[in-house]
Amino acid sequence: MFDNSDRTEIGAMGEFGLIQHLSQHFEVKNSKTFKGIGDDCAVIDCGDHFGLLTTDLLLEGVHFDLSFHPLKHLGYKAISVAVSDIYAMNGMADQVVVGLGLSNRFSLEAVEELYAGMQIACEHFGVDLVGGDTTTSQSGLVISMSAYGRVAKDKIVYRGGAQVGDLLVVSGDLGGAYMGLQILEREKRVFLEVPTMQPDLEQYDYIVGRQLKAEARKDVIELLKILDVKPTSMIDVSDGVASELHHMGKASGCGFHVYEEKLPIDPQTIDTALTFDLNPSIVALNGGEDYELLFTVGQEDYEKIKTMPDFTVIGYATDVTSKNMLRTKSDNQFEIKAQGWPDSQKD
Ligand code: ADP
Ligand code: MG
């Protein structure tokens, strides 16, 4: 299958290069597999509807830090992260299965806390926890979460349907989860140096909540249905808007033009970013873990969405394939790369 005579560093390939490389020899053979790798979910042809299947892995030390992440919140977040990919296909989630790797430092009470959070999330999102697997782990807590959902065949939305001229819309606000993490990590450093000092997180409640207890946007899918709006493309914001725009543009064969002044950023995110000497707009574009929905709609749908306080039109789709530009408040143009804006152009 692969010629393994050389050694190639995985880090040099990037996550998406690696997935592409590994999956190249896997052809879809089952006639019910409607769409394989490449979108937020795999799509399964169930006759009168599509089934949606997705999985996410959460590793201690990589995705969460138990010194400040309460287990109950983590349980909630693990379910949110998985069902978010179902909403990104314009579907509804029905079931989840949970894989757990536990080290012996966990007590029954600790695992109960984790499951209490999962139960609240199951109630909230209307999903059933229907199975999983449990094993010991030598390297901290491992949570693998898979979700199954469904969508009517004529309602499914892929990353790849954006048309030139479509409006680019995002739900909620951006950058909060990233700034929440910066606060939690700062307070942890302070605590390690001065253990008697109790962190005062009250003034950061919103952004800390965004980090610890992600909220998948089931309500956005419900609202789009009520408004009778079917997005032309959609993705959930897990890695950051800059990265998600890249995926949507690549899949759709278009680029995007984004207006900095339109980026929805909570005042708490702005204040905290400035305290850390960070540009709030860069935080909003690159932060990640917001679990908002980023989507495009045809211009004819503008009237239906324009008064929705939770939707912000931040730009539009252009014919420049895979090139995403930011129009800054000072009327400069920057290319949006996954990290920062290295290339400046004045026009
Ligand atoms: P998301 O951020 O929406 O969860 P990812 O960026 O993780 O999506 O993955 C992009 C696509 O690659 C998805 O279709 C996913 O199922 C697929 N994928 C990710 N990792 C692997 C892997 N190790 N093997 C096969 N497919 C993968
Ligand atoms: Mg996703």
Coordinates of N, CA, C and O in Angstrom, one line a residue, residues 146-242:
S146 N -18.1 9.6 19.7 CA -18.7 9.5 18.4 C -20.2 9.8 18.4 O -20.8 9.5 19.4
A147 N -20.6 10.5 17.4 CA -22.1 10.8 17.4 C -22.7 10.4 16.0 O -22.0 10.4 15.0
Y148 N -24.0 10.0 16.1 CA -24.7 9.7 14.9 C -26.0 10.6 14.9 O -26.6 10.9 15.9
G149 N -26.3 11.0 13.7 CA -27.5 11.9 13.5 C -28.1 11.6 12.2 O -27.8 10.7 11.5
R150 N -29.0 12.5 11.8 CA -29.7 12.4 10.6 C -30.1 13.7 10.0 O -30.2 14.7 10.7
V151 N -30.4 13.7 8.7 CA -30.8 14.9 8.0 C -31.6 14.5 6.8 O -31.3 13.5 6.2
A152 N -32.7 15.3 6.5 CA -33.5 15.0 5.3 C -32.5 15.2 4.1 O -31.7 16.1 4.1
K153 N -32.8 14.4 3.1 CA -31.8 14.4 1.9 C -31.7 15.8 1.3 O -30.7 16.2 0.8
D154 N -32.8 16.5 1.2 CA -32.8 17.8 0.5 C -32.4 18.9 1.4 O -32.3 20.0 1.0
K155 N -32.1 18.6 2.7 CA -31.6 19.6 3.6 C -30.1 19.6 4.0 O -29.6 20.4 4.7
I156 N -29.5 18.5 3.5 CA -28.0 18.4 3.9 C -27.2 19.5 3.3 O -27.5 20.0 2.2
V157 N -26.3 20.0 4.2 CA -25.4 21.1 3.7 C -23.9 20.6 3.9 O -23.6 20.1 5.0
Y158 N -23.1 20.8 2.9 CA -21.7 20.4 2.9 C -20.8 21.6 3.0 O -21.3 22.8 2.9
R159 N -19.5 21.4 3.2 CA -18.6 22.5 3.2 C -18.5 23.1 1.8 O -18.1 24.2 1.7
G160 N -18.8 22.3 0.8 CA -18.4 22.6 -0.6 C -19.5 23.3 -1.4 O -19.3 23.2 -2.6
G161 N -20.5 23.9 -0.9 CA -21.6 24.4 -1.7 C -21.6 25.9 -1.9 O -22.5 26.4 -2.6
A162 N -20.6 26.6 -1.4 CA -20.7 28.1 -1.5 C -20.5 28.6 -2.9 O -19.7 28.0 -3.7
Q163 N -21.3 29.5 -3.3 CA -21.3 30.1 -4.7 C -20.7 31.5 -4.6 O -21.0 32.2 -3.6
V164 N -20.0 32.0 -5.6 CA -19.5 33.4 -5.6 C -20.7 34.3 -5.4 O -21.7 34.2 -6.0
G165 N -20.5 35.3 -4.5 CA -21.5 36.3 -4.2 C -22.4 35.9 -3.0 O -23.0 36.8 -2.4
D166 N -22.3 34.6 -2.5 CA -23.0 34.2 -1.3 C -22.5 35.0 -0.1 O -21.3 35.4 0.0
L167 N -23.4 35.3 0.8 CA -23.0 36.0 2.1 C -22.4 35.0 3.1 O -22.9 33.9 3.2
L168 N -21.4 35.5 3.7 CA -20.7 34.6 4.7 C -21.2 35.1 6.1 O -21.2 36.2 6.5
V169 N -21.8 34.1 6.9 CA -22.4 34.4 8.1 C -21.8 33.6 9.2 O -21.4 32.4 9.0
V170 N -21.8 34.1 10.4 CA -21.3 33.3 11.6 C -22.3 33.5 12.7 O -22.9 34.6 12.9
S171 N -22.5 32.5 13.5 CA -23.4 32.6 14.7 C -22.6 33.1 15.9 O -21.4 32.9 15.9
G172 N -23.3 33.6 16.8 CA -22.6 34.0 18.1 C -21.5 34.9 18.0 O -21.4 35.8 17.1
D173 N -20.5 34.7 18.9 CA -19.3 35.6 18.8 C -18.0 34.7 18.8 O -18.1 33.5 19.1
L174 N -16.9 35.4 18.5 CA -15.7 34.6 18.2 C -14.5 35.0 19.1 O -14.5 36.1 19.6
G175 N -13.6 34.1 19.4 CA -12.4 34.4 20.1 C -12.5 34.2 21.6 O -11.5 34.2 22.3
G176 N -13.8 34.0 22.1 CA -13.9 34.0 23.6 C -13.3 32.7 24.2 O -12.6 32.8 25.3
A177 N -13.4 31.6 23.6 CA -12.9 30.3 24.1 C -11.3 30.4 24.2 O -10.7 30.0 25.2
Y178 N -10.7 31.0 23.2 CA -9.3 31.2 23.3 C -8.8 32.1 24.4 O -7.9 31.8 25.1
M179 N -9.5 33.2 24.5 CA -9.1 34.2 25.6 C -9.4 33.6 27.0 O -8.7 33.8 27.9
G180 N -10.5 32.8 27.1 CA -10.8 32.1 28.3 C -9.6 31.1 28.7 O -9.2 31.1 29.9
L181 N -9.1 30.5 27.7 CA -7.9 29.6 28.0 C -6.7 30.3 28.4 O -6.0 29.9 29.3
Q182 N -6.5 31.5 27.8 CA -5.3 32.3 28.2 C -5.5 32.7 29.7 O -4.5 32.7 30.5
I183 N -6.7 33.1 30.1 CA -6.9 33.5 31.5 C -6.6 32.3 32.4 O -5.9 32.4 33.5
L184 N -7.2 31.1 32.1 CA -7.1 29.9 32.9 C -5.6 29.5 33.0 O -5.1 29.2 34.1
E185 N -4.9 29.6 31.9 CA -3.5 29.2 32.0 C -2.7 30.2 32.8 O -1.7 29.9 33.5
R186 N -3.0 31.5 32.7 CA -2.3 32.5 33.5 C -2.6 32.3 35.0 O -1.6 32.3 35.8
E187 N -3.8 32.0 35.3 CA -4.2 31.8 36.8 C -3.5 30.6 37.3 O -3.1 30.5 38.4
K188 N -3.3 29.6 36.4 CA -2.6 28.4 36.9 C -1.2 28.7 37.2 O -0.6 28.2 38.2
R189 N -0.5 29.5 36.3 CA 0.9 29.8 36.5 C 1.0 30.6 37.9 O 1.9 30.3 38.7
V190 N 0.1 31.5 38.1 CA 0.1 32.3 39.4 C -0.1 31.4 40.5 O 0.7 31.4 41.5
F191 N -1.0 30.5 40.4 CA -1.3 29.5 41.5 C -0.1 28.7 41.8 O 0.2 28.4 43.0
L192 N 0.6 28.2 40.8 CA 1.8 27.3 41.0 C 2.9 28.1 41.7 O 3.7 27.5 42.5
E193 N 3.0 29.4 41.5 CA 4.0 30.2 42.1 C 3.6 30.6 43.5 O 4.4 30.6 44.4
V194 N 2.3 31.0 43.7 CA 1.8 31.4 45.0 C 0.5 30.7 45.3 O -0.6 31.1 45.1
P195 N 0.7 29.5 45.9 CA -0.5 28.6 46.1 C -1.6 29.2 47.0 O -2.7 28.7 47.0
T196 N -1.2 30.2 47.8 CA -2.2 30.7 48.7 C -3.2 31.7 47.9 O -4.2 32.1 48.4
M197 N -2.8 32.1 46.7 CA -3.5 33.1 46.0 C -4.7 32.4 45.3 O -4.5 31.4 44.5
Q198 N -5.9 32.8 45.6 CA -7.1 32.2 45.0 C -7.4 33.0 43.7 O -7.5 34.3 43.7
P199 N -7.6 32.4 42.6 CA -7.9 33.1 41.4 C -9.3 33.8 41.4 O -10.2 33.2 42.0
D200 N -9.4 35.0 40.9 CA -10.7 35.7 40.9 C -11.1 35.7 39.4 O -10.6 36.5 38.6
L201 N -12.0 34.8 39.0 CA -12.3 34.6 37.6 C -13.7 35.3 37.3 O -14.1 35.2 36.2
E202 N -14.3 36.0 38.3 CA -15.6 36.5 38.1 C -15.7 37.4 36.9 O -16.7 37.4 36.1
Q203 N -14.7 38.3 36.8 CA -14.8 39.3 35.7 C -14.6 38.6 34.3 O -14.8 39.3 33.3
Y204 N -14.2 37.4 34.3 CA -13.9 36.7 33.1 C -14.9 35.5 32.9 O -14.7 34.6 32.1
D205 N -16.1 35.6 33.6 CA -17.0 34.5 33.6 C -17.4 34.0 32.2 O -17.5 32.8 31.9
Y206 N -17.7 35.0 31.3 CA -18.2 34.6 29.9 C -17.1 33.8 29.2 O -17.4 32.7 28.7
I207 N -15.9 34.4 29.1 CA -14.9 33.7 28.2 C -14.4 32.4 28.9 O -14.1 31.5 28.2
V208 N -14.3 32.4 30.2 CA -13.9 31.1 30.8 C -15.0 30.0 30.6 O -14.7 28.9 30.3
G209 N -16.2 30.4 30.6 CA -17.3 29.5 30.3 C -17.3 29.0 28.9 O -17.5 27.8 28.6
R210 N -16.9 29.9 28.0 CA -16.8 29.5 26.5 C -15.7 28.5 26.4 O -15.8 27.6 25.5
Q211 N -14.6 28.5 27.2 CA -13.6 27.5 27.1 C -14.0 26.2 27.7 O -13.8 25.2 27.2
L212 N -14.5 26.3 28.9 CA -14.7 25.1 29.7 C -16.0 24.3 29.3 O -16.0 23.1 29.5
K213 N -17.0 25.0 28.9 CA -18.3 24.4 28.6 C -18.8 24.8 27.2 O -19.7 25.6 27.1
A214 N -18.1 24.3 26.2 CA -18.5 24.6 24.8 C -20.0 24.3 24.6 O -20.5 23.3 25.1
E215 N -20.6 25.1 23.8 CA -22.0 25.0 23.5 C -22.3 24.8 22.0 O -22.2 25.8 21.3
A216 N -22.5 23.6 21.6 CA -22.8 23.3 20.2 C -24.1 24.0 19.8 O -25.0 24.1 20.6
R217 N -24.2 24.5 18.5 CA -25.3 25.4 18.2 C -26.5 24.7 17.6 O -26.9 24.9 16.4
K218 N -27.1 23.8 18.3 CA -28.4 23.1 17.9 C -29.4 24.2 17.6 O -30.2 24.0 16.6
D219 N -29.5 25.2 18.4 CA -30.5 26.2 18.2 C -30.4 26.9 16.9 O -31.4 27.4 16.3
V220 N -29.2 27.0 16.4 CA -29.0 27.7 15.1 C -29.6 26.9 14.0 O -30.3 27.4 13.1
I221 N -29.5 25.6 14.0 CA -30.1 24.7 13.0 C -31.6 24.8 13.1 O -32.3 24.8 12.1
E222 N -32.1 24.8 14.3 CA -33.6 25.0 14.5 C -34.1 26.3 14.0 O -35.1 26.4 13.3
L223 N -33.3 27.4 14.2 CA -33.6 28.7 13.7 C -33.6 28.8 12.2 O -34.6 29.3 11.6
L224 N -32.6 28.2 11.6 CA -32.5 28.2 10.1 C -33.8 27.5 9.5 O -34.3 27.9 8.5
K225 N -34.2 26.5 10.2 CA -35.4 25.7 9.7 C -36.6 26.6 9.8 O -37.4 26.7 8.9
I226 N -36.8 27.3 11.0 CA -37.9 28.2 11.1 C -37.9 29.3 10.1 O -38.9 29.7 9.5
L227 N -36.7 29.8 9.8 CA -36.6 30.9 8.9 C -36.7 30.5 7.4 O -36.7 31.3 6.5
D228 N -36.7 29.1 7.3 CA -36.7 28.5 5.9 C -35.5 29.0 5.1 O -35.6 29.4 3.9
V229 N -34.3 28.9 5.8 CA -33.1 29.2 5.1 C -32.2 27.9 5.1 O -32.0 27.4 6.1
K230 N -31.8 27.6 3.9 CA -30.9 26.4 3.8 C -29.5 27.0 3.4 O -29.4 27.5 2.2
P231 N -28.5 27.0 4.3 CA -27.2 27.5 3.9 C -26.7 26.8 2.6 O -27.0 25.6 2.4
T232 N -25.8 27.4 1.9 CA -25.2 26.8 0.7 C -24.0 26.0 1.1 O -23.6 25.0 0.4
S233 N -23.3 26.4 2.2 CA -22.2 25.6 2.7 C -22.2 25.9 4.2 O -22.7 26.9 4.7
M234 N -21.6 25.0 5.0 CA -21.5 25.2 6.4 C -20.4 24.3 7.0 O -20.0 23.3 6.5
I235 N -19.8 24.9 8.1 CA -18.7 24.2 8.9 C -18.9 24.6 10.3 O -19.3 25.8 10.6
D236 N -18.4 23.8 11.3 CA -18.4 24.4 12.7 C -17.0 24.9 13.0 O -16.0 24.5 12.4
V237 N -17.0 25.9 13.9 CA -15.7 26.6 14.2 C -15.0 25.9 15.3 O -15.2 26.2 16.5
S238 N -14.2 24.8 15.0 CA -13.4 24.2 16.0 C -12.0 24.7 16.0 O -11.4 24.9 17.0
D239 N -11.4 24.8 14.8 CA -10.0 25.2 14.8 C -9.8 26.7 14.6 O -8.7 27.2 14.7
G240 N -10.8 27.5 14.4 CA -10.7 28.9 14.2 C -11.2 29.3 12.8 O -11.1 28.5 11.8
V241 N -11.8 30.4 12.7 CA -12.5 30.9 11.4 C -11.5 30.9 10.3 O -11.8 30.4 9.1
A242 N -10.2 31.3 10.5 CA -9.3 31.3 9.4 C -9.1 29.9 8.8 O -9.1 29.8 7.6

